mmCIF file of C-alpha atoms in Angstrom:
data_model
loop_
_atom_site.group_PDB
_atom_site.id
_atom_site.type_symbol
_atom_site.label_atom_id
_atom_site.label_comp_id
_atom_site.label_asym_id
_atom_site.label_seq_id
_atom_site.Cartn_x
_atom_site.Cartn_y
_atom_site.Cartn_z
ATOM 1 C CA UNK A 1 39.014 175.151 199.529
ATOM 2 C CA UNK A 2 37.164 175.237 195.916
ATOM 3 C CA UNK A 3 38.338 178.263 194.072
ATOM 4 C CA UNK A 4 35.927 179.570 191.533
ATOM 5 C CA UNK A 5 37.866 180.843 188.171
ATOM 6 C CA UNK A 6 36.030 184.046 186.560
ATOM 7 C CA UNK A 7 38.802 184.377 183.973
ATOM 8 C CA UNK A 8 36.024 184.714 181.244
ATOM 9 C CA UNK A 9 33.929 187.171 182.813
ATOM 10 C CA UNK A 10 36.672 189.201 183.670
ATOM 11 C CA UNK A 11 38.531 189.122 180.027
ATOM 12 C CA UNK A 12 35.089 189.865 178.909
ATOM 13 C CA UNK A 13 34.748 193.058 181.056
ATOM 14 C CA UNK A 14 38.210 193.622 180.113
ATOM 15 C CA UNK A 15 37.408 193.693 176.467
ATOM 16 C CA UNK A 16 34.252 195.498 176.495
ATOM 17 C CA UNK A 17 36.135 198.592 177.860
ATOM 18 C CA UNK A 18 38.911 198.594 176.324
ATOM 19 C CA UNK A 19 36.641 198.863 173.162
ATOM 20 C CA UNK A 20 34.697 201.404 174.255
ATOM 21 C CA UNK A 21 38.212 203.236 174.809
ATOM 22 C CA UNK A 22 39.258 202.670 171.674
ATOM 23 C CA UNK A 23 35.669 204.096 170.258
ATOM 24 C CA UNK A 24 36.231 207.482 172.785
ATOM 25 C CA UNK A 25 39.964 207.194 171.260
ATOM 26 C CA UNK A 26 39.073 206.926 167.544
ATOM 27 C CA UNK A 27 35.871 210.237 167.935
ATOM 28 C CA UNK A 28 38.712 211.973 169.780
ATOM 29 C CA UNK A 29 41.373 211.457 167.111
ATOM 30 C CA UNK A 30 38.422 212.668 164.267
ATOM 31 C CA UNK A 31 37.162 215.732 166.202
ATOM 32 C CA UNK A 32 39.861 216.894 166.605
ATOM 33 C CA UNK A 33 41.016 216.631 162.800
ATOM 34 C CA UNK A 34 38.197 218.232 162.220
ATOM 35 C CA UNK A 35 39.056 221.311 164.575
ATOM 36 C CA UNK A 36 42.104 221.135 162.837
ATOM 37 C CA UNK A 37 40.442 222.064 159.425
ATOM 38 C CA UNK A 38 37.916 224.113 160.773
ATOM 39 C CA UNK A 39 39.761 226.466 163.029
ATOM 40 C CA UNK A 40 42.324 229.099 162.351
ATOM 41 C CA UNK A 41 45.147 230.449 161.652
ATOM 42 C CA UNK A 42 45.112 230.010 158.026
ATOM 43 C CA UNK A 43 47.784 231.923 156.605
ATOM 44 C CA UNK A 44 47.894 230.665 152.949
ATOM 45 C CA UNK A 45 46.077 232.780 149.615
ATOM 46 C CA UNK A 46 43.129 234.331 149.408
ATOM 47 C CA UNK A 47 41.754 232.772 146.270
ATOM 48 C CA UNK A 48 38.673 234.394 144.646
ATOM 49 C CA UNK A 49 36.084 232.436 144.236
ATOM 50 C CA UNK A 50 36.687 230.793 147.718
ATOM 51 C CA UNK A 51 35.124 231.240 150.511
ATOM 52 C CA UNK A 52 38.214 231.312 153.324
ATOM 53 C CA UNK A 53 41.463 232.287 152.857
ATOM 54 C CA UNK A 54 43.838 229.069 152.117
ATOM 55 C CA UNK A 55 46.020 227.283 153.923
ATOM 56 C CA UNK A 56 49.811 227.723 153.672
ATOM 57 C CA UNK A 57 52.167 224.720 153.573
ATOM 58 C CA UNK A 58 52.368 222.549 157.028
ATOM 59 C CA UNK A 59 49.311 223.678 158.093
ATOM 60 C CA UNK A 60 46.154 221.778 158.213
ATOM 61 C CA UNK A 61 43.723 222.128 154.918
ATOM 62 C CA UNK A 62 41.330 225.190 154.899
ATOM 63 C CA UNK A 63 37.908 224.349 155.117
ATOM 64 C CA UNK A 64 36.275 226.005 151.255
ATOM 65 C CA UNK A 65 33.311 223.797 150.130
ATOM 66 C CA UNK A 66 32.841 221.388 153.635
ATOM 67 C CA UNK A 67 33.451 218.221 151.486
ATOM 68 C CA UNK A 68 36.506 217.150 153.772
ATOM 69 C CA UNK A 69 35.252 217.368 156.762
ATOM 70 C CA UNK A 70 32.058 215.873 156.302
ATOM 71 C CA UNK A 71 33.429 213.173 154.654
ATOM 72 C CA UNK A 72 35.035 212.197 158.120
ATOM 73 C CA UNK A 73 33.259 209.068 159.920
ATOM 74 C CA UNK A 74 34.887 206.610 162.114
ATOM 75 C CA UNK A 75 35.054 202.796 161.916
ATOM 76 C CA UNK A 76 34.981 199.967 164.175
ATOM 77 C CA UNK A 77 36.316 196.637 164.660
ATOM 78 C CA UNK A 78 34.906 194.982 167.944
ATOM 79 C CA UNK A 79 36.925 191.597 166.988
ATOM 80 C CA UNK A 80 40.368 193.115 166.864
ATOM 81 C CA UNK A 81 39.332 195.917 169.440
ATOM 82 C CA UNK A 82 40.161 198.716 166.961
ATOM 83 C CA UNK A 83 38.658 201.578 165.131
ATOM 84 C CA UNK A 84 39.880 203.900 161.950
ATOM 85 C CA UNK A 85 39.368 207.792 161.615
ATOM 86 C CA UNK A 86 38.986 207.793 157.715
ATOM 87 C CA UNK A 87 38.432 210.717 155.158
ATOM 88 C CA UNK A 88 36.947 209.791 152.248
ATOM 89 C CA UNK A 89 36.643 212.825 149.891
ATOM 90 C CA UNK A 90 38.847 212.283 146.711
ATOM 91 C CA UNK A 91 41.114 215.444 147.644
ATOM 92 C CA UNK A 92 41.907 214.317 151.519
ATOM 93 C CA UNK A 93 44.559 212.388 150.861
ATOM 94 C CA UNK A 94 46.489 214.707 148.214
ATOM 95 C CA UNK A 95 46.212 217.056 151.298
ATOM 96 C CA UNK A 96 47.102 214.478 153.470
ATOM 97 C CA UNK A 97 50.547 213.701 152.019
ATOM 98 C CA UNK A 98 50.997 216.210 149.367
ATOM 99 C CA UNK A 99 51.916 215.760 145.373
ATOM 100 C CA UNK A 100 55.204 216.228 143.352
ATOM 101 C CA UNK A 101 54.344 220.145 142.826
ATOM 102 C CA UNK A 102 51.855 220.598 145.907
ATOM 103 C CA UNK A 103 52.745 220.484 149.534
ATOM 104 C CA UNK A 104 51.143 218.489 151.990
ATOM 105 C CA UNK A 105 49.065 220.246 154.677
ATOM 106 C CA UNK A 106 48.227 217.377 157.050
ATOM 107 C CA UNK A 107 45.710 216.766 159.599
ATOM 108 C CA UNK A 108 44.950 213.425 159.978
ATOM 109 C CA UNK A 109 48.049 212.352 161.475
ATOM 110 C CA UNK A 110 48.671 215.359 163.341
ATOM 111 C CA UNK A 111 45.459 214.850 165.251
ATOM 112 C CA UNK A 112 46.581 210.906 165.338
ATOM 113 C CA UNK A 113 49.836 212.002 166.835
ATOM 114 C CA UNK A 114 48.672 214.854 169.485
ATOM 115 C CA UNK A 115 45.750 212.246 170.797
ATOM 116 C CA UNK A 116 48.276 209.579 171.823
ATOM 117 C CA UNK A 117 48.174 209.975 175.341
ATOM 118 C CA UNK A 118 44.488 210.598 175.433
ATOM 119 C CA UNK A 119 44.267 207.462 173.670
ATOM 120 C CA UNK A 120 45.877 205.403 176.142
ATOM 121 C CA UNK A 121 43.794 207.486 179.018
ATOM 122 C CA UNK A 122 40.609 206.618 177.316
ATOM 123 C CA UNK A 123 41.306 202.688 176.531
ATOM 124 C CA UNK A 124 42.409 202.262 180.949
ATOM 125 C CA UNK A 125 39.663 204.589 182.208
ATOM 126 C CA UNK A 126 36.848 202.298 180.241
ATOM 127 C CA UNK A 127 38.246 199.168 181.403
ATOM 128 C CA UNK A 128 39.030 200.628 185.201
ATOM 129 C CA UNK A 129 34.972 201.424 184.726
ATOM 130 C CA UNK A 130 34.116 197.941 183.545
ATOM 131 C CA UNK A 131 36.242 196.325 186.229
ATOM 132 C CA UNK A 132 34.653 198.432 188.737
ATOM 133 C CA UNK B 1 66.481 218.994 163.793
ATOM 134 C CA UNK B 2 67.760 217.767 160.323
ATOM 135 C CA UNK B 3 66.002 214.428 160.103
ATOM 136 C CA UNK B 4 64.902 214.671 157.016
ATOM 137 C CA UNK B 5 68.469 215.536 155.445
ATOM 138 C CA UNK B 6 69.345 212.615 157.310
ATOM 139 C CA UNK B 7 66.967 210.117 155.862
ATOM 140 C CA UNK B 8 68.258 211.866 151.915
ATOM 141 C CA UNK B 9 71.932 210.965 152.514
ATOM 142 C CA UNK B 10 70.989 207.324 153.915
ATOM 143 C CA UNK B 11 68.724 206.760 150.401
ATOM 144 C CA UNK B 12 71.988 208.959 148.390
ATOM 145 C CA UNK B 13 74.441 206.450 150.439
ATOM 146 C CA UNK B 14 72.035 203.390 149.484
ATOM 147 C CA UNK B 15 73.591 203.070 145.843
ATOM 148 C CA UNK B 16 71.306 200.008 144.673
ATOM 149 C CA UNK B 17 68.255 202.557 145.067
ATOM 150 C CA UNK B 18 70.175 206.173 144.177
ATOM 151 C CA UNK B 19 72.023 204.532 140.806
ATOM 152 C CA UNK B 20 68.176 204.279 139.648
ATOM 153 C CA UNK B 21 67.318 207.360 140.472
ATOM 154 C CA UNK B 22 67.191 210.314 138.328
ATOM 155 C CA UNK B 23 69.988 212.883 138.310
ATOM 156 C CA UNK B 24 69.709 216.822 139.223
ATOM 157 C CA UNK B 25 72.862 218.565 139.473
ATOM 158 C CA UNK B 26 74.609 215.297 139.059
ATOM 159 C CA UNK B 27 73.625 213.964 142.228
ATOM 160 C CA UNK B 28 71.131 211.292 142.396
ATOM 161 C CA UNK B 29 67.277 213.124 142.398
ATOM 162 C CA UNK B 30 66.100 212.938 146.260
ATOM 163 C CA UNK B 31 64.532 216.387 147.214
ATOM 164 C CA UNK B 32 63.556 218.029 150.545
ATOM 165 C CA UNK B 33 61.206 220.625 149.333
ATOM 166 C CA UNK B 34 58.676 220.600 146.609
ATOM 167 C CA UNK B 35 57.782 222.026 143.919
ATOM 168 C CA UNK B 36 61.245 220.014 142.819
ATOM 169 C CA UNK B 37 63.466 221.987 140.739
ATOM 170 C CA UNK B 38 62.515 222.469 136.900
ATOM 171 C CA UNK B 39 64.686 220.183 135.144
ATOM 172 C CA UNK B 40 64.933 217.346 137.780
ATOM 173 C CA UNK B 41 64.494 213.700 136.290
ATOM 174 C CA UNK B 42 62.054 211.238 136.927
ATOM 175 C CA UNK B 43 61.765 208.669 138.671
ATOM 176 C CA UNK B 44 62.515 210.470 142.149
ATOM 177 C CA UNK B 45 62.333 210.468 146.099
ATOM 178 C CA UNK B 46 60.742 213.559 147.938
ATOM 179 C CA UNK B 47 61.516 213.778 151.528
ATOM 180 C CA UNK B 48 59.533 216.553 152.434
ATOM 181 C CA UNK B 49 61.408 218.677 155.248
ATOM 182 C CA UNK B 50 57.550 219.356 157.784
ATOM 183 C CA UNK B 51 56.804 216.518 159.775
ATOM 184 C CA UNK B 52 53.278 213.979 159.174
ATOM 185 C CA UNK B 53 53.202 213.785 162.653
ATOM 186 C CA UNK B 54 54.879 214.289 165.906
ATOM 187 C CA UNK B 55 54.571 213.138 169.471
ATOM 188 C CA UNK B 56 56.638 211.832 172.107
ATOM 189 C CA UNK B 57 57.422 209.451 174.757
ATOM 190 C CA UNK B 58 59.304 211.969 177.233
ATOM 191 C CA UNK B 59 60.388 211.148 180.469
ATOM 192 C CA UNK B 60 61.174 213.496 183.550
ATOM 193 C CA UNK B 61 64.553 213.948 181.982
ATOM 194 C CA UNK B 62 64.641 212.651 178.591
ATOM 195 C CA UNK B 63 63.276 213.991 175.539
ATOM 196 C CA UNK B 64 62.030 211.932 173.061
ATOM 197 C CA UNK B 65 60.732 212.521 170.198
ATOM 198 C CA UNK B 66 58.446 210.282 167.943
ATOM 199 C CA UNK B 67 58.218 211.715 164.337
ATOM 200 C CA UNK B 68 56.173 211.010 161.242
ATOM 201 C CA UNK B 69 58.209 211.254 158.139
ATOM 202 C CA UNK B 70 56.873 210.587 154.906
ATOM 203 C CA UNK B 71 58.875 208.881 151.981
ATOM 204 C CA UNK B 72 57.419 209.429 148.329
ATOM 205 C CA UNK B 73 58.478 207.989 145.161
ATOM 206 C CA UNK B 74 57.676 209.948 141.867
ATOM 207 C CA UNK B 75 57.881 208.312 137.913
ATOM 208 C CA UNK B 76 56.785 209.040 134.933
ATOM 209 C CA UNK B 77 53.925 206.829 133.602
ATOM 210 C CA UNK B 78 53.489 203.884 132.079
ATOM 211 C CA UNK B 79 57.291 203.402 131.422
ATOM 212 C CA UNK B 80 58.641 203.743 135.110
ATOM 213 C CA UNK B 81 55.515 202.056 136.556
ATOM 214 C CA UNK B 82 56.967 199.197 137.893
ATOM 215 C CA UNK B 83 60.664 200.913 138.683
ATOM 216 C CA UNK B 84 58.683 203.120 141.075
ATOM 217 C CA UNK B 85 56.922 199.916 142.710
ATOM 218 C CA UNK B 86 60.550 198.356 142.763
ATOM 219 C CA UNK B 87 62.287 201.724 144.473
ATOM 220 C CA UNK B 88 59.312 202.253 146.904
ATOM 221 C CA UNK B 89 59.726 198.323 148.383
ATOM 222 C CA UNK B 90 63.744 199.184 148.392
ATOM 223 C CA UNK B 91 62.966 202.101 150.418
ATOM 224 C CA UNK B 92 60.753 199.763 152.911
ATOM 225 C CA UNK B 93 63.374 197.722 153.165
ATOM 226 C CA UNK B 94 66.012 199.959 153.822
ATOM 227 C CA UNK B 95 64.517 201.865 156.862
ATOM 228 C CA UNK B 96 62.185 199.097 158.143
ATOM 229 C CA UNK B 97 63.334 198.198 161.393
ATOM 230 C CA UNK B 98 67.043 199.444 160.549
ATOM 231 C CA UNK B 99 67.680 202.125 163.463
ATOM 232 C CA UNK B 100 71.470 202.281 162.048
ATOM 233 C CA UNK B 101 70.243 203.226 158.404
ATOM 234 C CA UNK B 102 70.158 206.997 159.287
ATOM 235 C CA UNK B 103 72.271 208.933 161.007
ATOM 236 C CA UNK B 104 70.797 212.363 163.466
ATOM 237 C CA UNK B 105 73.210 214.755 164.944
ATOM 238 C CA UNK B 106 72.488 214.985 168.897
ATOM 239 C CA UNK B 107 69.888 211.763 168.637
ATOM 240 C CA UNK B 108 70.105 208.367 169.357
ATOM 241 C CA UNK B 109 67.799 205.932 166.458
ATOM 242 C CA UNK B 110 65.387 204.219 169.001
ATOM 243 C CA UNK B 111 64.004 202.454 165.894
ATOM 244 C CA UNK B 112 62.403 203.055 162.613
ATOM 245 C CA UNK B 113 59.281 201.033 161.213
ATOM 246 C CA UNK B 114 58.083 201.614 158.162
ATOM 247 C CA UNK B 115 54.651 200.863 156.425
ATOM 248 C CA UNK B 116 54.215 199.298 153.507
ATOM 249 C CA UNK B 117 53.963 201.553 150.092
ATOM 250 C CA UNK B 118 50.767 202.388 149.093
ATOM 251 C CA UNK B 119 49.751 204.777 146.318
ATOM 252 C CA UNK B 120 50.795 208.502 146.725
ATOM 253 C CA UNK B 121 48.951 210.911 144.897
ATOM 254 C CA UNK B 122 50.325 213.067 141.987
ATOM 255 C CA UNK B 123 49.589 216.281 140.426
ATOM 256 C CA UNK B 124 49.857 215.305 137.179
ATOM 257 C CA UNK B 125 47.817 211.910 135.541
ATOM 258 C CA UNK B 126 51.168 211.524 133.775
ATOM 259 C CA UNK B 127 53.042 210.344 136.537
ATOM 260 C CA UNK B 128 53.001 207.694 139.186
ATOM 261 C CA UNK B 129 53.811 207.390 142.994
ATOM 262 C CA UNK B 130 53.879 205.420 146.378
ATOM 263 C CA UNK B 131 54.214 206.428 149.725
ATOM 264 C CA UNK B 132 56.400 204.697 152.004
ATOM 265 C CA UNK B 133 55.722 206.446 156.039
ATOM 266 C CA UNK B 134 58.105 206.132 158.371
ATOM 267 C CA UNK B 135 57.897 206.169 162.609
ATOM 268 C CA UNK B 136 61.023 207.175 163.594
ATOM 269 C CA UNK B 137 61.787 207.457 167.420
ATOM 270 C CA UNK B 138 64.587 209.447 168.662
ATOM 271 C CA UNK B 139 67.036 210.245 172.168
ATOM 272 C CA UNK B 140 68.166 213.591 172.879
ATOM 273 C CA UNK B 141 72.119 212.288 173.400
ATOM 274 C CA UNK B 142 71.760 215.494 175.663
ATOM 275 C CA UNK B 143 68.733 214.369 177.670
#
């Protein structure tokens, strides 16, 4: 009895969802950094001259001028199915990981580390849908 | 959970790193809290005390923690440039896949990986740093 091999096809389903999991995976991981700097509680100083009231150490950053947050956009790599959350304004990073004098109030991570198992839910429902 | 008291005595303990470091109180300089204290010596290791990150890979009984801990190396610039480069690769190497390097009351190491250092920021133009981030996955002995 012949036996017709779709191995191809089927990897090539296979890969097509998973990327578009890892695309739902990578916009969840950045929205919700961005909730993360955008909503409260921020419990740090209120500085004049801001516009919010700061954020205290441990907490996600404050939102003051927008620059952050809008300097959030996601990347994609179809080749090695993968995509990066990235935040490109000069101060993220200080924020990110702190300084020698300044604590860090994180975000990116955080939102890296709370989307785990959304991740993996996003990556197997795409490739259930392109197996379907 | 005193992880990151933990991962200080492993880098005190770790005498080929600690003899470089800078002295505070007579003990080699690696801090838990920042600002660090006026008077503390460059170059030195920050292990800051909140969490980068934190997740977990629980089971019905089990609790299991997977933390983000950062690593940073501090020196003064241009003269402990390169000592700073030298102590952050150290610090890769001695938590990189070495579960036994640290030490957590109630938890059993699952395993540590570590990244590779890349440049930490600094307050000051003055100074240099790198940032070596650690995965560190943990059993509650209790679970």
């Amino acid at each position: 009895m012949p036996v017709k091999w779709n191995g191809d096809e089927v990897m090539a389903k296979v890969r097509a969802g998973a990327m578009r999991g890892v695309m739902r995976g990578t916009e969840r991981v950045h929205d919700l950094a961005t909730r993360k700097i955008m909503d409260p509680p921020k419990t740090g100083k209120k500085w004049p001259g801001l516009p919010n009231q700061s954020s205290a150490p441990g907490e996600s950053p404050a939102t003051q001028s927008g620059r952050l947050q809008q300097s959030g956009q996601t990347v994609y790599d179809n080749a090695n199915l993968s995509g990066q959350a990235q935040w490109t304004s000069a101060h993220a990073l200080p924020l990110e990981v702190g300084t020698e004098d300044i604590d860090a109030r994180p975000f990116a991570r955080p939102a890296l580390a709370e989307s785990v198992d959304g991740i993996r839910e996003d990556v197997a429902e795409e490739i259930r849908k392109a197996l379907a | 959970m005193k992880l990151s008291r933990a991962i200080r005595t492993a880098i005190i303990e770790a005498t080929p790193i600690s003899e470089l470091l800078g002295k505070y109180s007579g003990s080699p300089g690696v801090f838990t809290r920042r600002p660090v204290p006026e008077g503390a010596l460059y170059p030195l290791v920050i292990v800051p005390s909140e969490n980068a990150g934190a997740s977990d890979e629980d089971g019905l009984r089990s609790f299991r923690p997977v933390l983000q801990k950062d690593v940073l190396v501090y020196g003064e610039q241009p003269d402990q440039y390169r000592l700073v480069d030298d102590l952050a690769d150290a610090l890769f190497v001695l938590f990189h896949r070495q579960k036994r390097s640290i030490s957590v009351e109630g938890f059993h190491v699952i395993d540590i990986v570590a990244r590779r250092p890349i440049q930490a920021p600094t307050s000051d133009a003055k100074r240099v740093g790198r940032l070596v981030p650690l995965t560190i996955r943990l059993q509650d002995l209790a679970g």
